[in-house]
PDB file of C-alpha atoms in Angstrom:
ATOM      1  CA  MET A 914     265.921  13.155  57.854  1.00 45.00           C
ATOM      2  CA  MET A 915     264.489  15.808  60.288  1.00 49.00           C
ATOM      3  CA  MET A 916     265.108  15.206  63.935  1.00 50.00           C
ATOM      4  CA  ILE A 917     262.300  16.121  66.400  1.00 50.00           C
ATOM      5  CA  GLU A 918     263.661  17.572  69.603  1.00 52.00           C
ATOM      6  CA  ASP A 919     261.950  16.975  72.877  1.00 53.00           C
ATOM      7  CA  ASP A 920     260.139  19.968  74.420  1.00 52.00           C
ATOM      8  CA  PRO A 921     261.813  20.658  77.809  1.00 50.00           C
ATOM      9  CA  LYS A 922     258.577  22.104  79.106  1.00 51.00           C
ATOM     10  CA  SER A 923     256.519  19.025  78.414  1.00 51.00           C
ATOM     11  CA  PRO A 924     256.537  16.363  81.103  1.00 50.00           C
ATOM     12  CA  ALA A 925     258.620  13.303  80.593  1.00 51.00           C
ATOM     13  CA  PRO A 926     256.707  10.419  79.020  1.00 50.00           C
ATOM     14  CA  ASP A 927     257.357   8.217  81.955  1.00 53.00           C
ATOM     15  CA  ALA A 928     256.330  10.805  84.577  1.00 50.00           C
ATOM     16  CA  ASP A 929     253.548   9.664  86.870  1.00 53.00           C
ATOM     17  CA  PRO A 930     250.586  12.174  86.894  1.00 51.00           C
ATOM     18  CA  ALA A 931     249.571  11.026  90.344  1.00 49.00           C
ATOM     19  CA  ALA A 932     253.011  11.850  91.679  1.00 49.00           C
ATOM     20  CA  GLN A 933     252.851  15.331  90.168  1.00 51.00           C
ATOM     21  CA  SER A 934     249.515  16.124  91.791  1.00 48.00           C
ATOM     22  CA  ALA A 935     250.558  14.822  95.222  1.00 48.00           C
ATOM     23  CA  PRO A 936     251.950  18.138  96.547  1.00 50.00           C
ATOM     24  CA  ASP A 937     248.759  20.013  95.528  1.00 53.00           C
ATOM     25  CA  ALA A 938     246.644  17.369  97.237  1.00 45.00           C
ATOM     26  CA  ARG A 939     248.676  17.640 100.399  1.00 48.00           C
ATOM     27  CA  SER A 940     248.325  21.441 100.399  1.00 49.00           C
ATOM     28  CA  ALA A 941     244.602  21.215  99.909  1.00 48.00           C
ATOM     29  CA  GLY A 942     244.367  18.587 102.600  1.00 47.00           C
ATOM     30  CA  GLU A 943     246.302  20.759 105.007  1.00 49.00           C
ATOM     31  CA  ALA A 944     244.057  23.723 104.208  1.00 49.00           C
ATOM     32  CA  LYS A 945     240.940  21.629 104.684  1.00 52.00           C
ATOM     33  CA  GLY A 946     242.293  20.107 107.836  1.00 53.00           C
ATOM     34  CA  ALA A 947     243.310  23.463 109.463  1.00 55.00           C
ATOM     35  CA  SER A 948     242.000  23.903 112.962  1.00 59.00           C
ATOM     36  CA  PRO A 949     239.180  26.541 113.353  1.00 59.00           C
ATOM     37  CA  TRP A 950     239.812  29.623 115.501  1.00 55.00           C
ATOM     38  CA  TRP A 951     237.973  28.187 118.498  1.00 60.00           C
ATOM     39  CA  GLU A 952     240.325  25.173 118.490  1.00 66.00           C
ATOM     40  CA  ASN A 953     243.437  27.342 118.283  1.00 68.00           C
ATOM     41  CA  PRO A 954     244.728  28.004 121.811  1.00 66.00           C
ATOM     42  CA  ASP A 955     246.715  31.033 120.628  1.00 71.00           C
ATOM     43  CA  ALA A 956     243.717  32.804 119.035  1.00 69.00           C
ATOM     44  CA  PRO A 957     242.115  35.655 121.065  1.00 71.00           C
ATOM     45  CA  PRO A 958     238.680  34.897 122.475  1.00 71.00           C
ATOM     46  CA  PRO A 959     235.732  36.344 120.561  1.00 71.00           C
ATOM     47  CA  PRO A 960     234.199  39.558 121.945  1.00 74.00           C
ATOM     48  CA  ASP A 961     231.297  39.242 124.302  1.00 81.00           C
ATOM     49  CA  PRO A 962     228.156  40.410 122.424  1.00 84.00           C
ATOM     50  CA  ALA A 963     226.694  42.058 125.535  1.00 86.00           C
ATOM     51  CA  ALA A 964     229.936  43.912 126.262  1.00 85.00           C
ATOM     52  CA  GLU A 965     230.212  45.004 122.635  1.00 86.00           C
ATOM     53  CA  ILE A 966     226.640  46.322 122.682  1.00 90.00           C
ATOM     54  CA  GLU A 967     227.360  48.179 125.915  1.00 89.00           C
ATOM     55  CA  ARG A 968     230.485  49.750 124.416  1.00 89.00           C
ATOM     56  CA  LEU A 969     228.632  50.861 121.296  1.00 91.00           C
ATOM     57  CA  GLU A 970     225.802  52.309 123.384  1.00 92.00           C
ATOM     58  CA  ALA A 971     228.273  54.295 125.480  1.00 92.00           C
ATOM     59  CA  GLU A 972     229.979  55.572 122.333  1.00 93.00           C
ATOM     60  CA  LYS A 973     226.619  56.560 120.865  1.00 93.00           C
ATOM     61  CA  ALA A 974     225.642  58.388 124.058  1.00 93.00           C
ATOM     62  CA  ASP A 975     228.960  60.280 124.078  1.00 93.00           C
ATOM     63  CA  LEU A 976     228.588  61.309 120.430  1.00 94.00           C
ATOM     64  CA  THR A 977     224.976  62.346 121.019  1.00 94.00           C
ATOM     65  CA  GLU A 978     225.983  64.519 123.979  1.00 94.00           C
ATOM     66  CA  ARG A 979     228.734  66.151 121.929  1.00 94.00           C
ATOM     67  CA  LEU A 980     226.296  66.836 119.095  1.00 94.00           C
ATOM     68  CA  ILE A 981     223.765  68.409 121.485  1.00 95.00           C
ATOM     69  CA  ARG A 982     226.457  70.629 123.010  1.00 95.00           C
ATOM     70  CA  LEU A 983     227.661  71.661 119.572  1.00 94.00           C
ATOM     71  CA  ALA A 984     224.113  72.512 118.497  1.00 94.00           C
ATOM     72  CA  ALA A 985     223.585  74.547 121.691  1.00 94.00           C
ATOM     73  CA  ASP A 986     226.864  76.434 121.207  1.00 95.00           C
ATOM     74  CA  THR A 987     225.965  77.157 117.591  1.00 94.00           C
ATOM     75  CA  ASP A 988     222.528  78.444 118.588  1.00 94.00           C
ATOM     76  CA  ASN A 989     224.016  80.660 121.326  1.00 95.00           C
ATOM     77  CA  LEU A 990     226.545  82.049 118.858  1.00 94.00           C
ATOM     78  CA  ARG A 991     223.768  82.792 116.364  1.00 94.00           C
ATOM     79  CA  LYS A 992     221.659  84.591 118.988  1.00 94.00           C
ATOM     80  CA  ARG A 993     224.647  86.570 120.289  1.00 93.00           C
ATOM     81  CA  THR A 994     225.591  87.607 116.756  1.00 93.00           C
ATOM     82  CA  GLU A 995     222.035  88.696 115.987  1.00 92.00           C
ATOM     83  CA  ARG A 996     221.896  90.683 119.234  1.00 89.00           C
ATOM     84  CA  GLU A 997     225.208  92.375 118.503  1.00 89.00           C
ATOM     85  CA  LEU A 998     224.086  93.269 114.976  1.00 89.00           C
ATOM     86  CA  THR A 999     220.814  94.665 116.313  1.00 85.00           C
ATOM     87  CA  ASP A1000     222.644  96.747 118.916  1.00 83.00           C
ATOM     88  CA  ALA A1001     225.123  97.953 116.313  1.00 84.00           C
ATOM     89  CA  ARG A1002     222.278  99.182 114.090  1.00 82.00           C
ATOM     90  CA  LYS A1003     220.318 100.692 116.987  1.00 79.00           C
ATOM     91  CA  TYR A1004     223.203 102.501 118.685  1.00 82.00           C
ATOM     92  CA  ALA A1005     225.275 103.387 115.630  1.00 83.00           C
ATOM     93  CA  VAL A1006     224.101 107.019 115.850  1.00 83.00           C
ATOM     94  CA  THR A1007     225.009 107.423 119.526  1.00 87.00           C
ATOM     95  CA  LYS A1008     227.894 109.845 119.036  1.00 87.00           C
ATOM     96  CA  PHE A1009     226.075 111.862 116.380  1.00 88.00           C
ATOM     97  CA  ALA A1010     222.962 112.011 118.557  1.00 88.00           C
ATOM     98  CA  GLY A1011     224.992 113.268 121.512  1.00 88.00           C
ATOM     99  CA  ASP A1012     226.383 116.074 119.356  1.00 89.00           C
ATOM    100  CA  MET A1013     222.929 116.980 118.070  1.00 90.00           C
ATOM    101  CA  LEU A1014     221.589 117.257 121.626  1.00 91.00           C
ATOM    102  CA  VAL A1015     224.009 120.116 122.189  1.00 91.00           C
ATOM    103  CA  VAL A1016     222.578 121.872 119.123  1.00 91.00           C
ATOM    104  CA  GLY A1017     219.068 121.401 120.497  1.00 90.00           C
ATOM    105  CA  ASP A1018     220.123 122.839 123.841  1.00 90.00           C
ATOM    106  CA  ASN A1019     221.487 125.938 122.126  1.00 91.00           C
ATOM    107  CA  LEU A1020     218.277 126.392 120.130  1.00 90.00           C
ATOM    108  CA  ARG A1021     216.212 126.285 123.317  1.00 88.00           C
ATOM    109  CA  ARG A1022     218.551 128.713 125.029  1.00 89.00           C
ATOM    110  CA  ALA A1023     218.186 131.073 122.091  1.00 88.00           C
ATOM    111  CA  LEU A1024     214.394 130.942 122.391  1.00 87.00           C
ATOM    112  CA  LYS A1025     214.502 131.614 126.135  1.00 87.00           C
ATOM    113  CA  ALA A1026     216.883 134.526 125.626  1.00 86.00           C
ATOM    114  CA  VAL A1027     214.237 136.528 123.757  1.00 85.00           C
ATOM    115  CA  PRO A1028     211.973 138.381 126.219  1.00 84.00           C
ATOM    116  CA  ALA A1029     208.282 137.696 125.737  1.00 82.00           C
ATOM    117  CA  GLU A1030     207.486 141.424 125.715  1.00 83.00           C
ATOM    118  CA  ARG A1031     209.810 141.907 122.762  1.00 82.00           C
ATOM    119  CA  LEU A1032     207.911 139.280 120.801  1.00 80.00           C
ATOM    120  CA  GLU A1033     204.631 140.961 121.666  1.00 82.00           C
ATOM    121  CA  SER A1034     205.890 144.436 120.796  1.00 82.00           C
ATOM    122  CA  GLY A1035     205.210 143.993 117.104  1.00 78.00           C
ATOM    123  CA  ASP A1036     208.774 143.397 115.932  1.00 81.00           C
ATOM    124  CA  ASP A1037     208.009 141.237 112.891  1.00 85.00           C
ATOM    125  CA  VAL A1038     211.644 140.416 112.178  1.00 85.00           C
ATOM    126  CA  LEU A1039     212.298 139.171 115.698  1.00 86.00           C
ATOM    127  CA  LYS A1040     209.026 137.269 115.720  1.00 86.00           C
ATOM    128  CA  ALA A1041     209.833 135.555 112.406  1.00 89.00           C
ATOM    129  CA  LEU A1042     213.291 134.671 113.677  1.00 89.00           C
ATOM    130  CA  SER A1043     211.848 133.181 116.852  1.00 89.00           C
ATOM    131  CA  GLU A1044     209.309 131.142 114.905  1.00 90.00           C
ATOM    132  CA  GLY A1045     212.041 129.851 112.596  1.00 91.00           C
ATOM    133  CA  VAL A1046     214.120 128.700 115.548  1.00 91.00           C
ATOM    134  CA  GLN A1047     211.072 126.959 117.031  1.00 92.00           C
ATOM    135  CA  VAL A1048     210.377 125.151 113.759  1.00 93.00           C
ATOM    136  CA  THR A1049     214.013 124.060 113.552  1.00 92.00           C
ATOM    137  CA  GLU A1050     213.956 122.792 117.132  1.00 90.00           C
ATOM    138  CA  ARG A1051     210.752 120.807 116.548  1.00 92.00           C
ATOM    139  CA  GLU A1052     212.083 119.322 113.314  1.00 93.00           C
ATOM    140  CA  MET A1053     215.278 118.214 115.013  1.00 91.00           C
ATOM    141  CA  GLU A1054     213.232 116.621 117.795  1.00 91.00           C
ATOM    142  CA  ARG A1055     211.176 114.745 115.200  1.00 92.00           C
ATOM    143  CA  LEU A1056     214.264 113.442 113.435  1.00 90.00           C
ATOM    144  CA  LEU A1057     215.732 112.278 116.725  1.00 90.00           C
ATOM    145  CA  GLU A1058     212.554 110.370 117.543  1.00 90.00           C
ATOM    146  CA  ARG A1059     212.575 108.779 114.091  1.00 89.00           C
ATOM    147  CA  ASN A1060     215.990 107.357 114.908  1.00 87.00           C
ATOM    148  CA  GLY A1061     214.871 105.953 118.254  1.00 88.00           C
ATOM    149  CA  ILE A1062     216.062 108.871 120.406  1.00 91.00           C
ATOM    150  CA  THR A1063     213.362 110.108 122.786  1.00 92.00           C
ATOM    151  CA  ARG A1064     213.092 112.481 125.726  1.00 92.00           C
ATOM    152  CA  ILE A1065     213.171 111.100 129.238  1.00 93.00           C
ATOM    153  CA  ALA A1066     210.024 111.889 131.171  1.00 90.00           C
ATOM    154  CA  ALA A1067     210.947 114.145 134.076  1.00 92.00           C
ATOM    155  CA  THR A1068     208.509 116.793 135.311  1.00 91.00           C
ATOM    156  CA  GLY A1069     206.139 115.323 137.882  1.00 90.00           C
ATOM    157  CA  GLU A1070     207.952 111.987 137.871  1.00 92.00           C
ATOM    158  CA  ARG A1071     209.541 110.370 140.870  1.00 92.00           C
ATOM    159  CA  PHE A1072     213.275 110.953 140.906  1.00 93.00           C
ATOM    160  CA  ASP A1073     215.114 108.092 139.205  1.00 93.00           C
ATOM    161  CA  PRO A1074     218.897 108.192 139.735  1.00 93.00           C
ATOM    162  CA  HIS A1075     219.388 106.126 136.596  1.00 93.00           C
ATOM    163  CA  ARG A1076     217.571 108.651 134.393  1.00 93.00           C
ATOM    164  CA  HIS A1077     217.703 111.908 136.345  1.00 95.00           C
ATOM    165  CA  GLN A1078     220.523 113.935 137.860  1.00 94.00           C
ATOM    166  CA  ALA A1079     219.448 116.126 140.795  1.00 94.00           C
ATOM    167  CA  MET A1080     220.937 119.608 140.673  1.00 94.00           C
ATOM    168  CA  PHE A1081     219.071 121.200 143.595  1.00 93.00           C
ATOM    169  CA  GLU A1082     216.127 120.740 145.944  1.00 93.00           C
ATOM    170  CA  ILE A1083     213.027 122.895 146.213  1.00 91.00           C
ATOM    171  CA  PRO A1084     210.978 122.913 149.448  1.00 91.00           C
ATOM    172  CA  ASP A1085     207.427 121.905 148.591  1.00 87.00           C
ATOM    173  CA  PRO A1086     205.295 120.277 151.314  1.00 87.00           C
ATOM    174  CA  ALA A1087     202.480 119.660 148.821  1.00 87.00           C
ATOM    175  CA  LYS A1088     204.456 117.180 146.736  1.00 88.00           C
ATOM    176  CA  PRO A1089     205.999 113.875 147.806  1.00 89.00           C
ATOM    177  CA  ALA A1090     209.669 114.203 148.564  1.00 89.00           C
ATOM    178  CA  GLY A1091     211.846 113.367 145.587  1.00 90.00           C
ATOM    179  CA  THR A1092     209.397 114.509 142.913  1.00 92.00           C
ATOM    180  CA  VAL A1093     210.904 116.229 139.876  1.00 93.00           C
ATOM    181  CA  VAL A1094     209.524 119.774 139.870  1.00 93.00           C
ATOM    182  CA  GLU A1095     211.868 121.514 137.437  1.00 92.00           C
ATOM    183  CA  VAL A1096     213.958 120.456 134.439  1.00 93.00           C
ATOM    184  CA  VAL A1097     217.188 122.338 133.845  1.00 92.00           C
ATOM    185  CA  GLN A1098     218.267 120.266 130.869  1.00 92.00           C
ATOM    186  CA  GLU A1099     216.264 117.636 128.990  1.00 92.00           C
ATOM    187  CA  GLY A1100     217.431 114.048 129.180  1.00 94.00           C
ATOM    188  CA  TYR A1101     217.331 111.585 126.286  1.00 95.00           C
ATOM    189  CA  GLN A1102     217.515 107.875 125.771  1.00 93.00           C
ATOM    190  CA  ILE A1103     218.256 105.777 122.711  1.00 91.00           C
ATOM    191  CA  GLY A1104     216.297 102.579 122.770  1.00 84.00           C
ATOM    192  CA  ASP A1105     216.434 101.377 126.363  1.00 85.00           C
ATOM    193  CA  ARG A1106     219.773 103.045 127.109  1.00 90.00           C
ATOM    194  CA  VAL A1107     220.208 106.465 128.680  1.00 92.00           C
ATOM    195  CA  LEU A1108     222.003 108.760 126.286  1.00 92.00           C
ATOM    196  CA  ARG A1109     221.983 111.718 128.656  1.00 93.00           C
ATOM    197  CA  ALA A1110     220.399 112.001 132.091  1.00 94.00           C
ATOM    198  CA  ALA A1111     217.993 114.861 132.679  1.00 94.00           C
ATOM    199  CA  LEU A1112     219.262 117.626 134.943  1.00 94.00           C
ATOM    200  CA  VAL A1113     216.433 118.298 137.379  1.00 94.00           C
ATOM    201  CA  GLY A1114     215.369 119.963 140.591  1.00 94.00           C
ATOM    202  CA  ILE A1115     213.442 117.827 143.067  1.00 93.00           C
ATOM    203  CA  SER A1116     211.047 118.598 145.877  1.00 92.00           C
ATOM    204  CA  LYS A1117     211.722 118.132 149.561  1.00 89.00           C
ATOM    205  CA  GLY A1118     209.769 118.489 152.755  1.00 82.00           C
ATOM    206  CA  GLY A1119     206.652 116.729 151.485  1.00 77.00           C
ATOM    207  CA  PRO A1120     205.213 113.337 152.416  1.00 80.00           C
ATOM    208  CA  ALA A1121     207.294 110.263 151.850  1.00 78.00           C
ATOM    209  CA  PRO A1122     206.791 108.778 148.378  1.00 73.00           C
ATOM    210  CA  GLU A1123     204.942 105.513 148.041  1.00 72.00           C
ATOM    211  CA  ALA A1124     207.120 102.491 147.558  1.00 66.00           C
ATOM    212  CA  LYS A1125     206.916 101.002 144.096  1.00 63.00           C
ATOM    213  CA  PRO A1126     208.371  97.775 142.706  1.00 57.00           C
ATOM    214  CA  ALA A1127     211.982  97.951 141.611  1.00 55.00           C
ATOM    215  CA  ALA A1128     212.316  98.557 137.906  1.00 52.00           C
ATOM    216  CA  ALA A1129     215.019  97.286 135.623  1.00 51.00           C
ATOM    217  CA  THR A1130     218.123  99.429 135.772  1.00 54.00           C
ATOM    218  CA  ALA A1131     218.572 101.465 132.591  1.00 58.00           C
ATOM    219  CA  GLU A1132     221.944 101.183 130.959  1.00 61.00           C
ATOM    220  CA  THR A1133     223.803 104.444 130.558  1.00 58.00           C
ATOM    221  CA  ILE A1134     226.025 104.989 127.551  1.00 60.00           C
ATOM    222  CA  THR A1135     228.566 107.669 126.907  1.00 56.00           C
ATOM    223  CA  PRO A1136     228.402 109.315 123.477  1.00 53.00           C
ATOM    224  CA  GLY A1137     231.519 108.576 121.505  1.00 51.00           C
ATOM    225  CA  ALA A1138     232.616 105.748 123.823  1.00 50.00           C
TER     226      ALA A1138
END
């Protein structure tokens, strides 16, 4: 005959189901009967809504101010970078332009070295040479202007120490004192910066010049600096 063994996992026949469920009922009762946080003396008090709103508003204001400052710094950096790039493009030829001015000076000296009577004497070779030098000088002047390099107005202008360099004075009671009456060497500027001041002679002994409003000081640059 086959014997049926009792399953150790199955509850005993005489076990009381109510007794088995008693611990679970007690746990549930304890959970249901737990005191809420406002009845727990050890629990921290809830935050004050008004104080919390005030804190969040202050935090928002601080973040907004930081964002505005960051946007302003970014905009200033962008403008400064654009200005530096513009200046770099505009003044990139400064050193080369300064060297070319010396060439132009030599061309003008060569033209002045030829006596006018020699040109009028019928010497075709000398006349052709002089005309070639003049064409070269004018072409170089045109190329300089195309790159933003222009002559500084001098003759007849009031002496400007930022754009002119006085070499001597010429007595002339008919002209206001400090008027440029002779140009020894042409001056040039690149953009709004003085590339080379004009070497000039100014008048003296004439009436005092009329006062005029102060103009913006021109910035002087040194070729190759």
